[in-house]
C-alpha positions as a Markdown table, in Angstrom:
| # | Residue | x | y | z |
|---|---|---|---|---|
| 1 | Met | -15.2 | -43.2 | 17.3 |
| 2 | Leu | -15.7 | -46.7 | 18.6 |
| 3 | Asn | -12.8 | -49.1 | 19.3 |
| 4 | Val | -14.4 | -52.5 | 18.7 |
| 5 | Ala | -12.9 | -56.0 | 19.1 |
| 6 | Val | -14.3 | -58.3 | 16.5 |
| 7 | Ser | -14.0 | -62.1 | 17.1 |
| 8 | Gly | -14.0 | -64.5 | 14.2 |
| 9 | Ala | -12.8 | -61.5 | 12.0 |
| 10 | Thr | -11.5 | -63.7 | 9.2 |
| 11 | Gly | -14.8 | -65.6 | 9.0 |
| 12 | Ala | -18.0 | -64.6 | 7.3 |
| 13 | Gln | -19.9 | -62.8 | 10.0 |
| 14 | Gly | -16.9 | -61.3 | 11.8 |
| 15 | Gly | -15.4 | -60.2 | 8.5 |
| 16 | Ala | -18.6 | -58.5 | 7.4 |
| 17 | Thr | -18.9 | -56.7 | 10.8 |
| 18 | Ala | -15.2 | -55.6 | 10.7 |
| 19 | Arg | -15.6 | -54.2 | 7.2 |
| 20 | Ala | -18.8 | -52.4 | 8.1 |
| 21 | Leu | -17.3 | -50.8 | 11.1 |
| 22 | Leu | -14.1 | -49.7 | 9.2 |
| 23 | Ala | -16.2 | -48.2 | 6.5 |
| 24 | Ala | -18.0 | -46.2 | 9.1 |
| 25 | Gly | -14.7 | -44.8 | 10.4 |
| 26 | His | -14.4 | -46.8 | 13.6 |
| 27 | Arg | -11.3 | -48.6 | 15.0 |
| 28 | Val | -11.4 | -52.3 | 14.7 |
| 29 | Arg | -9.3 | -54.9 | 16.6 |
| 30 | Ala | -9.7 | -58.0 | 14.4 |
| 31 | Leu | -9.3 | -61.1 | 16.5 |
| 32 | Thr | -8.4 | -64.4 | 14.8 |
| 33 | Arg | -6.5 | -67.6 | 15.4 |
| 34 | Ser | -4.9 | -67.1 | 11.9 |
| 35 | Pro | -3.3 | -63.6 | 11.9 |
| 36 | Asp | -1.1 | -64.6 | 9.0 |
| 37 | Ser | -3.9 | -65.6 | 6.7 |
| 38 | Leu | -4.9 | -63.9 | 3.5 |
| 39 | Ala | -8.2 | -62.7 | 5.1 |
| 40 | Ala | -6.2 | -61.2 | 7.9 |
| 41 | Asp | -4.0 | -59.4 | 5.4 |
| 42 | Thr | -7.1 | -58.0 | 3.7 |
| 43 | Leu | -8.4 | -56.6 | 6.9 |
| 44 | Arg | -5.0 | -55.0 | 7.7 |
| 45 | Gly | -5.2 | -53.3 | 4.3 |
| 46 | Leu | -8.5 | -51.8 | 5.3 |
| 47 | Gly | -7.1 | -50.4 | 8.5 |
| 48 | Ala | -7.8 | -53.1 | 11.1 |
| 49 | Asp | -5.5 | -54.0 | 14.0 |
| 50 | Val | -5.2 | -57.7 | 13.6 |
| 51 | Arg | -4.4 | -59.7 | 16.8 |
| 52 | His | -4.1 | -63.4 | 17.6 |
| 53 | Ala | -6.8 | -64.7 | 19.9 |
| 54 | Asp | -7.7 | -68.2 | 20.8 |
| 55 | Phe | -10.9 | -69.0 | 22.7 |
| 56 | Asp | -9.1 | -71.8 | 24.6 |
| 57 | Asp | -6.3 | -69.4 | 25.7 |
| 58 | Arg | -7.6 | -66.9 | 28.2 |
| 59 | Thr | -4.3 | -65.0 | 28.2 |
| 60 | Ser | -4.6 | -64.4 | 24.5 |
| 61 | Leu | -8.2 | -63.2 | 24.9 |
| 62 | Asp | -7.3 | -60.8 | 27.7 |
| 63 | Ala | -4.5 | -59.3 | 25.6 |
| 64 | Ala | -6.6 | -59.1 | 22.5 |
| 65 | Leu | -9.5 | -57.3 | 24.3 |
| 66 | Ser | -7.3 | -54.9 | 26.3 |
| 67 | Gly | -7.9 | -51.3 | 25.3 |
| 68 | Thr | -11.1 | -51.9 | 23.4 |
| 69 | His | -14.5 | -50.7 | 24.4 |
| 70 | Ser | -16.9 | -53.1 | 22.7 |
| 71 | Leu | -17.0 | -56.6 | 21.3 |
| 72 | Phe | -18.7 | -58.4 | 18.4 |
| 73 | Ala | -18.7 | -62.0 | 19.6 |
| 74 | Val | -19.3 | -65.0 | 17.2 |
| 75 | Thr | -19.1 | -68.7 | 18.1 |
| 76 | Thr | -19.3 | -71.8 | 16.0 |
| 77 | Pro | -19.6 | -75.6 | 16.6 |
| 78 | Phe | -18.4 | -76.4 | 13.1 |
| 79 | Gly | -15.0 | -77.9 | 13.1 |
| 80 | Thr | -15.5 | -78.8 | 16.8 |
| 81 | Asp | -18.8 | -79.6 | 18.5 |
| 82 | Pro | -21.7 | -77.8 | 20.3 |
| 83 | Ala | -20.2 | -78.4 | 23.8 |
| 84 | Thr | -16.9 | -76.8 | 22.7 |
| 85 | Glu | -18.8 | -73.9 | 21.2 |
| 86 | Thr | -20.5 | -73.3 | 24.5 |
| 87 | Arg | -17.3 | -73.5 | 26.5 |
| 88 | Gln | -15.5 | -71.2 | 24.2 |
| 89 | Gly | -18.3 | -68.7 | 24.0 |
| 90 | Lys | -18.5 | -68.5 | 27.8 |
| 91 | Ala | -14.7 | -68.0 | 27.9 |
| 92 | Leu | -15.0 | -65.1 | 25.5 |
| 93 | Val | -17.9 | -63.5 | 27.5 |
| 94 | Asp | -15.9 | -63.9 | 30.7 |
| 95 | Ala | -12.9 | -62.2 | 29.2 |
| 96 | Ala | -15.1 | -59.4 | 27.9 |
| 97 | Ala | -16.6 | -58.9 | 31.4 |
| 98 | Ala | -13.1 | -58.9 | 33.0 |
| 99 | Ala | -11.9 | -56.3 | 30.5 |
| 100 | Gly | -14.8 | -54.0 | 31.6 |
| 101 | Leu | -16.2 | -53.7 | 28.1 |
| 102 | Thr | -19.1 | -51.4 | 27.7 |
| 103 | His | -21.1 | -53.5 | 25.2 |
| 104 | Val | -21.0 | -57.0 | 23.9 |
| 105 | Val | -23.0 | -57.9 | 20.7 |
| 106 | Leu | -23.3 | -61.7 | 20.4 |
| 107 | Thr | -24.5 | -63.2 | 17.2 |
| 108 | Ser | -26.6 | -66.3 | 17.8 |
| 109 | Ala | -29.3 | -68.0 | 15.6 |
| 110 | Ala | -32.9 | -67.1 | 15.0 |
| 111 | His | -35.2 | -69.0 | 17.4 |
| 112 | Ala | -32.2 | -70.4 | 19.4 |
| 113 | Asp | -34.1 | -69.2 | 22.5 |
| 114 | Arg | -37.2 | -71.3 | 21.7 |
| 115 | Gly | -36.1 | -74.8 | 22.7 |
| 116 | Thr | -35.6 | -76.0 | 19.1 |
| 117 | Gly | -33.7 | -79.1 | 20.0 |
| 118 | Ile | -31.1 | -78.3 | 17.3 |
| 119 | Pro | -27.8 | -79.0 | 18.9 |
| 120 | His | -25.9 | -75.9 | 17.5 |
| 121 | Tyr | -28.9 | -73.7 | 18.4 |
| 122 | Glu | -29.0 | -75.0 | 22.0 |
| 123 | Ser | -25.2 | -74.4 | 22.4 |
| 124 | Lys | -25.6 | -70.8 | 21.2 |
| 125 | His | -28.5 | -70.3 | 23.6 |
| 126 | Leu | -26.3 | -71.4 | 26.5 |
| 127 | Val | -23.8 | -68.7 | 25.6 |
| 128 | Glu | -26.7 | -66.2 | 25.4 |
| 129 | Arg | -27.8 | -67.1 | 28.9 |
| 130 | His | -24.2 | -66.8 | 30.2 |
| 131 | Leu | -23.9 | -63.3 | 28.6 |
| 132 | Arg | -27.1 | -62.1 | 30.2 |
| 133 | Gly | -25.6 | -62.9 | 33.7 |
| 134 | Ala | -22.1 | -61.6 | 33.0 |
| 135 | Gly | -22.7 | -58.1 | 34.2 |
| 136 | Val | -21.8 | -56.4 | 30.9 |
| 137 | Pro | -24.3 | -54.5 | 28.7 |
| 138 | Trp | -25.3 | -56.9 | 25.9 |
| 139 | Thr | -27.3 | -57.3 | 22.7 |
| 140 | Val | -28.0 | -60.6 | 21.0 |
| 141 | Ile | -28.6 | -60.6 | 17.2 |
| 142 | Ala | -29.9 | -63.8 | 15.9 |
| 143 | Pro | -29.6 | -64.4 | 12.1 |
| 144 | Ala | -31.9 | -66.6 | 10.1 |
| 145 | Ala | -30.5 | -69.1 | 7.5 |
| 146 | Phe | -27.4 | -67.9 | 5.6 |
| 147 | Met | -27.8 | -67.1 | 1.9 |
| 148 | Asp | -24.0 | -67.5 | 1.6 |
| 149 | Asn | -24.3 | -71.3 | 2.2 |
| 150 | Tyr | -25.8 | -71.6 | -1.3 |
| 151 | Thr | -22.3 | -70.9 | -2.9 |
| 152 | Ser | -20.7 | -74.0 | -1.4 |
| 153 | Gly | -21.1 | -77.6 | -0.4 |
| 154 | Trp | -23.8 | -79.9 | -1.8 |
| 155 | Thr | -25.9 | -76.9 | -2.9 |
| 156 | Leu | -23.2 | -75.6 | -5.2 |
| 157 | Glu | -22.6 | -79.1 | -6.5 |
| 158 | Gly | -26.3 | -79.4 | -7.4 |
| 159 | Leu | -26.4 | -75.9 | -9.0 |
| 160 | Arg | -23.6 | -77.0 | -11.4 |
| 161 | Gln | -26.0 | -79.7 | -12.5 |
| 162 | Gly | -29.0 | -77.4 | -12.8 |
| 163 | Thr | -30.5 | -78.5 | -9.5 |
| 164 | Phe | -31.2 | -76.5 | -6.4 |
| 165 | Ala | -30.9 | -79.4 | -3.9 |
| 166 | Trp | -32.3 | -78.4 | -0.6 |
| 167 | Pro | -33.8 | -80.5 | 2.3 |
| 168 | Met | -37.2 | -78.8 | 2.4 |
| 169 | Pro | -40.5 | -79.0 | 0.5 |
| 170 | Ala | -40.8 | -76.7 | -2.5 |
| 171 | Asp | -43.5 | -74.6 | -0.9 |
| 172 | Ala | -42.0 | -74.2 | 2.7 |
| 173 | Pro | -41.0 | -70.6 | 3.4 |
| 174 | Leu | -37.5 | -69.9 | 4.9 |
| 175 | Ala | -36.2 | -66.7 | 6.4 |
| 176 | Leu | -32.8 | -65.8 | 4.9 |
| 177 | Ile | -29.9 | -63.3 | 5.4 |
| 178 | Pro | -26.5 | -62.8 | 3.8 |
| 179 | Ala | -23.4 | -62.3 | 5.9 |
| 180 | Gly | -23.1 | -58.7 | 4.6 |
| 181 | Asp | -26.4 | -57.8 | 6.2 |
| 182 | Ile | -25.5 | -59.4 | 9.5 |
| 183 | Gly | -22.3 | -57.3 | 9.6 |
| 184 | Ala | -24.2 | -54.1 | 8.7 |
| 185 | Phe | -26.8 | -54.7 | 11.4 |
| 186 | Ala | -24.1 | -55.6 | 13.9 |
| 187 | Ala | -22.3 | -52.4 | 13.2 |
| 188 | Leu | -25.6 | -50.5 | 13.6 |
| 189 | Val | -26.2 | -52.1 | 17.0 |
| 190 | Leu | -22.6 | -51.3 | 18.1 |
| 191 | Gln | -23.0 | -47.7 | 17.1 |
| 192 | His | -26.3 | -47.3 | 19.0 |
| 193 | Arg | -25.7 | -49.1 | 22.2 |
| 194 | Asp | -28.4 | -47.2 | 24.2 |
| 195 | Glu | -31.1 | -48.2 | 21.7 |
| 196 | Phe | -30.2 | -51.9 | 21.5 |
| 197 | Ser | -28.7 | -52.8 | 24.9 |
| 198 | Gly | -30.6 | -55.6 | 26.7 |
| 199 | Arg | -32.4 | -56.7 | 23.5 |
| 200 | Arg | -32.5 | -60.0 | 21.6 |
| 201 | Ile | -33.4 | -59.5 | 17.9 |
| 202 | Asp | -34.0 | -62.2 | 15.3 |
| 203 | Ile | -32.9 | -60.8 | 11.9 |
| 204 | Ala | -33.5 | -61.8 | 8.3 |
| 205 | Ser | -33.5 | -59.9 | 5.0 |
| 206 | Asp | -36.0 | -61.9 | 3.0 |
| 207 | Glu | -38.3 | -65.0 | 3.1 |
| 208 | Leu | -38.7 | -67.3 | 0.1 |
| 209 | Thr | -39.7 | -70.9 | -0.6 |
| 210 | Pro | -37.2 | -73.3 | -2.1 |
| 211 | Ala | -39.1 | -73.1 | -5.4 |
| 212 | Glu | -38.8 | -69.3 | -5.4 |
| 213 | Met | -35.1 | -69.5 | -4.6 |
| 214 | Ala | -34.6 | -71.9 | -7.5 |
| 215 | Gln | -36.3 | -69.4 | -9.8 |
| 216 | Ala | -34.2 | -66.5 | -8.5 |
| 217 | Leu | -31.0 | -68.6 | -8.9 |
| 218 | Ala | -32.0 | -69.5 | -12.5 |
| 219 | Val | -32.3 | -65.8 | -13.3 |
| 220 | Ala | -29.1 | -64.9 | -11.6 |
| 221 | Thr | -27.0 | -67.7 | -13.2 |
| 222 | Gly | -28.7 | -67.6 | -16.6 |
| 223 | Arg | -29.2 | -71.4 | -16.4 |
| 224 | Pro | -32.3 | -73.5 | -16.0 |
| 225 | Ile | -32.4 | -74.5 | -12.3 |
| 226 | Arg | -35.1 | -76.6 | -10.6 |
| 227 | His | -35.7 | -77.4 | -7.0 |
| 228 | Gln | -35.0 | -80.9 | -5.8 |
| 229 | Glu | -36.0 | -81.9 | -2.2 |
| 230 | Val | -33.1 | -83.7 | -0.6 |
| 231 | Pro | -34.5 | -86.5 | 1.7 |
| 232 | Leu | -33.7 | -85.9 | 5.4 |
| 233 | Thr | -32.5 | -89.5 | 5.5 |
| 234 | His | -29.6 | -88.4 | 3.2 |
| 235 | Val | -28.9 | -85.4 | 5.4 |
| 236 | Arg | -28.9 | -87.7 | 8.5 |
| 237 | Thr | -26.0 | -89.7 | 7.0 |
| 238 | Arg | -23.9 | -86.5 | 7.1 |
| 239 | Ser | -25.1 | -84.7 | 10.2 |
| 240 | Ala | -27.8 | -85.3 | 12.9 |
| 241 | Asp | -27.4 | -81.6 | 13.9 |
| 242 | Leu | -28.3 | -80.4 | 10.4 |
| 243 | Thr | -31.1 | -82.9 | 10.1 |
| 244 | Ala | -32.7 | -81.5 | 13.3 |
| 245 | Met | -32.3 | -78.0 | 11.8 |
| 246 | Phe | -34.0 | -78.8 | 8.5 |
| 247 | Glu | -36.8 | -80.6 | 10.4 |
| 248 | Tyr | -37.4 | -77.5 | 12.4 |
| 249 | Phe | -37.3 | -75.3 | 9.3 |
| 250 | Thr | -39.9 | -77.4 | 7.7 |
| 251 | Thr | -42.3 | -78.0 | 10.7 |
| 252 | Ser | -42.0 | -74.8 | 12.7 |
| 253 | Gly | -40.2 | -72.4 | 10.4 |
| 254 | Leu | -38.4 | -69.2 | 11.2 |
| 255 | Asp | -40.9 | -66.4 | 11.7 |
| 256 | Val | -38.8 | -63.3 | 11.4 |
| 257 | Asp | -40.6 | -60.0 | 10.7 |
| 258 | Val | -38.6 | -58.9 | 7.7 |
| 259 | Thr | -41.0 | -56.1 | 7.0 |
| 260 | Glu | -40.6 | -54.6 | 10.4 |
| 261 | Leu | -36.8 | -54.8 | 10.3 |
| 262 | Arg | -36.7 | -53.0 | 6.9 |
| 263 | Arg | -39.1 | -50.3 | 8.2 |
| 264 | Asp | -37.4 | -49.7 | 11.5 |
| 265 | His | -33.7 | -50.1 | 10.4 |
| 266 | Pro | -33.4 | -49.1 | 6.7 |
| 267 | Glu | -29.8 | -48.0 | 7.3 |
| 268 | Ala | -28.8 | -51.6 | 7.5 |
| 269 | Gly | -29.3 | -51.8 | 3.7 |
| 270 | Trp | -31.1 | -55.1 | 3.7 |
| 271 | His | -30.6 | -57.3 | 0.6 |
| 272 | Ser | -33.3 | -59.5 | -0.9 |
| 273 | Phe | -32.4 | -63.0 | -2.1 |
| 274 | Thr | -32.6 | -61.7 | -5.7 |
| 275 | Asp | -30.2 | -58.8 | -4.8 |
| 276 | Trp | -27.8 | -61.3 | -3.2 |
| 277 | Ala | -27.9 | -63.8 | -6.0 |
| 278 | Ala | -27.3 | -61.1 | -8.6 |
| 279 | Gly | -24.1 | -60.1 | -6.8 |
| 280 | Gln | -22.4 | -63.5 | -6.9 |
| 281 | Asp | -19.7 | -64.5 | -9.4 |
| 282 | Trp | -21.7 | -67.4 | -10.8 |
| 283 | Pro | -19.4 | -68.1 | -13.8 |
| 284 | Lys | -16.5 | -68.7 | -11.4 |
| 285 | Leu | -18.6 | -70.5 | -8.8 |
| 286 | Leu | -20.3 | -72.8 | -11.4 |
| 287 | Ala | -17.1 | -73.7 | -13.2 |
| 288 | Pro | -16.4 | -77.5 | -13.0 |
| 289 | Ala | -14.9 | -78.3 | -9.6 |
| 290 | Ser | -11.6 | -79.2 | -11.2 |
| 291 | Ala | -11.4 | -75.9 | -13.0 |
| 292 | Ala | -12.4 | -73.9 | -9.9 |
| 293 | Gln | -9.6 | -75.3 | -7.8 |
C-alpha cells in the first residue's frame, strides 16, 4: 500500500488522482489550502487524510509531507502568474526532497519542454528542470488540452447559444484529455515507480478537430451545435498567455501518440471525447446562467 501526498487535492487533477488512488486501496494525504471546503469534505468521506498546505509556507509543506512516501505535484499560474507558479513549484519540490520522498510525479503540460513560448508552459518547464536536479526519483506527466474546460467559461456560454466557440480553425486537430484520465494515469505511474521513474510522458486520450468536437457535443447535448472560430484578437483582450497557447495549438499542434498510450497502458481506462461528452450533465450545464446559479 502506498502513502501518497496529493497536492491540489481539491482541484481537478489533484482530486482525480486522489480518487483514483483511494479506489485502488492506497492511503492518500490530500494537501489543500482549503481544508474546510466541500471538495475537502468529499475527499474525507472517501477516506483521505486532508491536511492544510500552502506553497508559500514551507513549514506547512514540511508538516503535510511528513510520513508520506510519494507525491503527486501540480502547479498552476491561474489566479497568480507564471513566475509565482515557478517559485511555488520549486518550493514544493524542495520540500519533497527534504522529506526524503521516494517518488515525485509532477504534472506539467504536453510540449512544455519544447520551447513553446507559452508563458504558463515555460513556467511549468522550469519546475520540471528543478525537479530533475532535486535528487529525488521523478516522473513528469504532461497532459494535452483539457476536455473539462468545455463545461465552463466562454465555451459553455457559446454552447448555451448553440455554438462551439473555440479559437482554432475547424479542421485543426487538437489532442485532448479529461481530468479523470490524468488522475488514472498518475495513479498508475505512482503504483509502478520502477517502470516510470526518470521519464517524461506527454499524455492525451483523443485527438479531434473543432468541427468534430462540435459534432460530438451536438450528439451529447441533443442540440444543434456548430463550430465558430473565435478570433485570436478577441482572446488577446483577455489573455496574452492563452493567445500564445492557441497560436501554438494551431501552428505547431500537440502531437501526442494516443494510439501508443492506449496500447501500452490500457489500465488507465482512456476516454474518448465522445465518452467524456456523454458523461456530462448537459441539462444542468446548459440551463440559463441565472437558473444554474
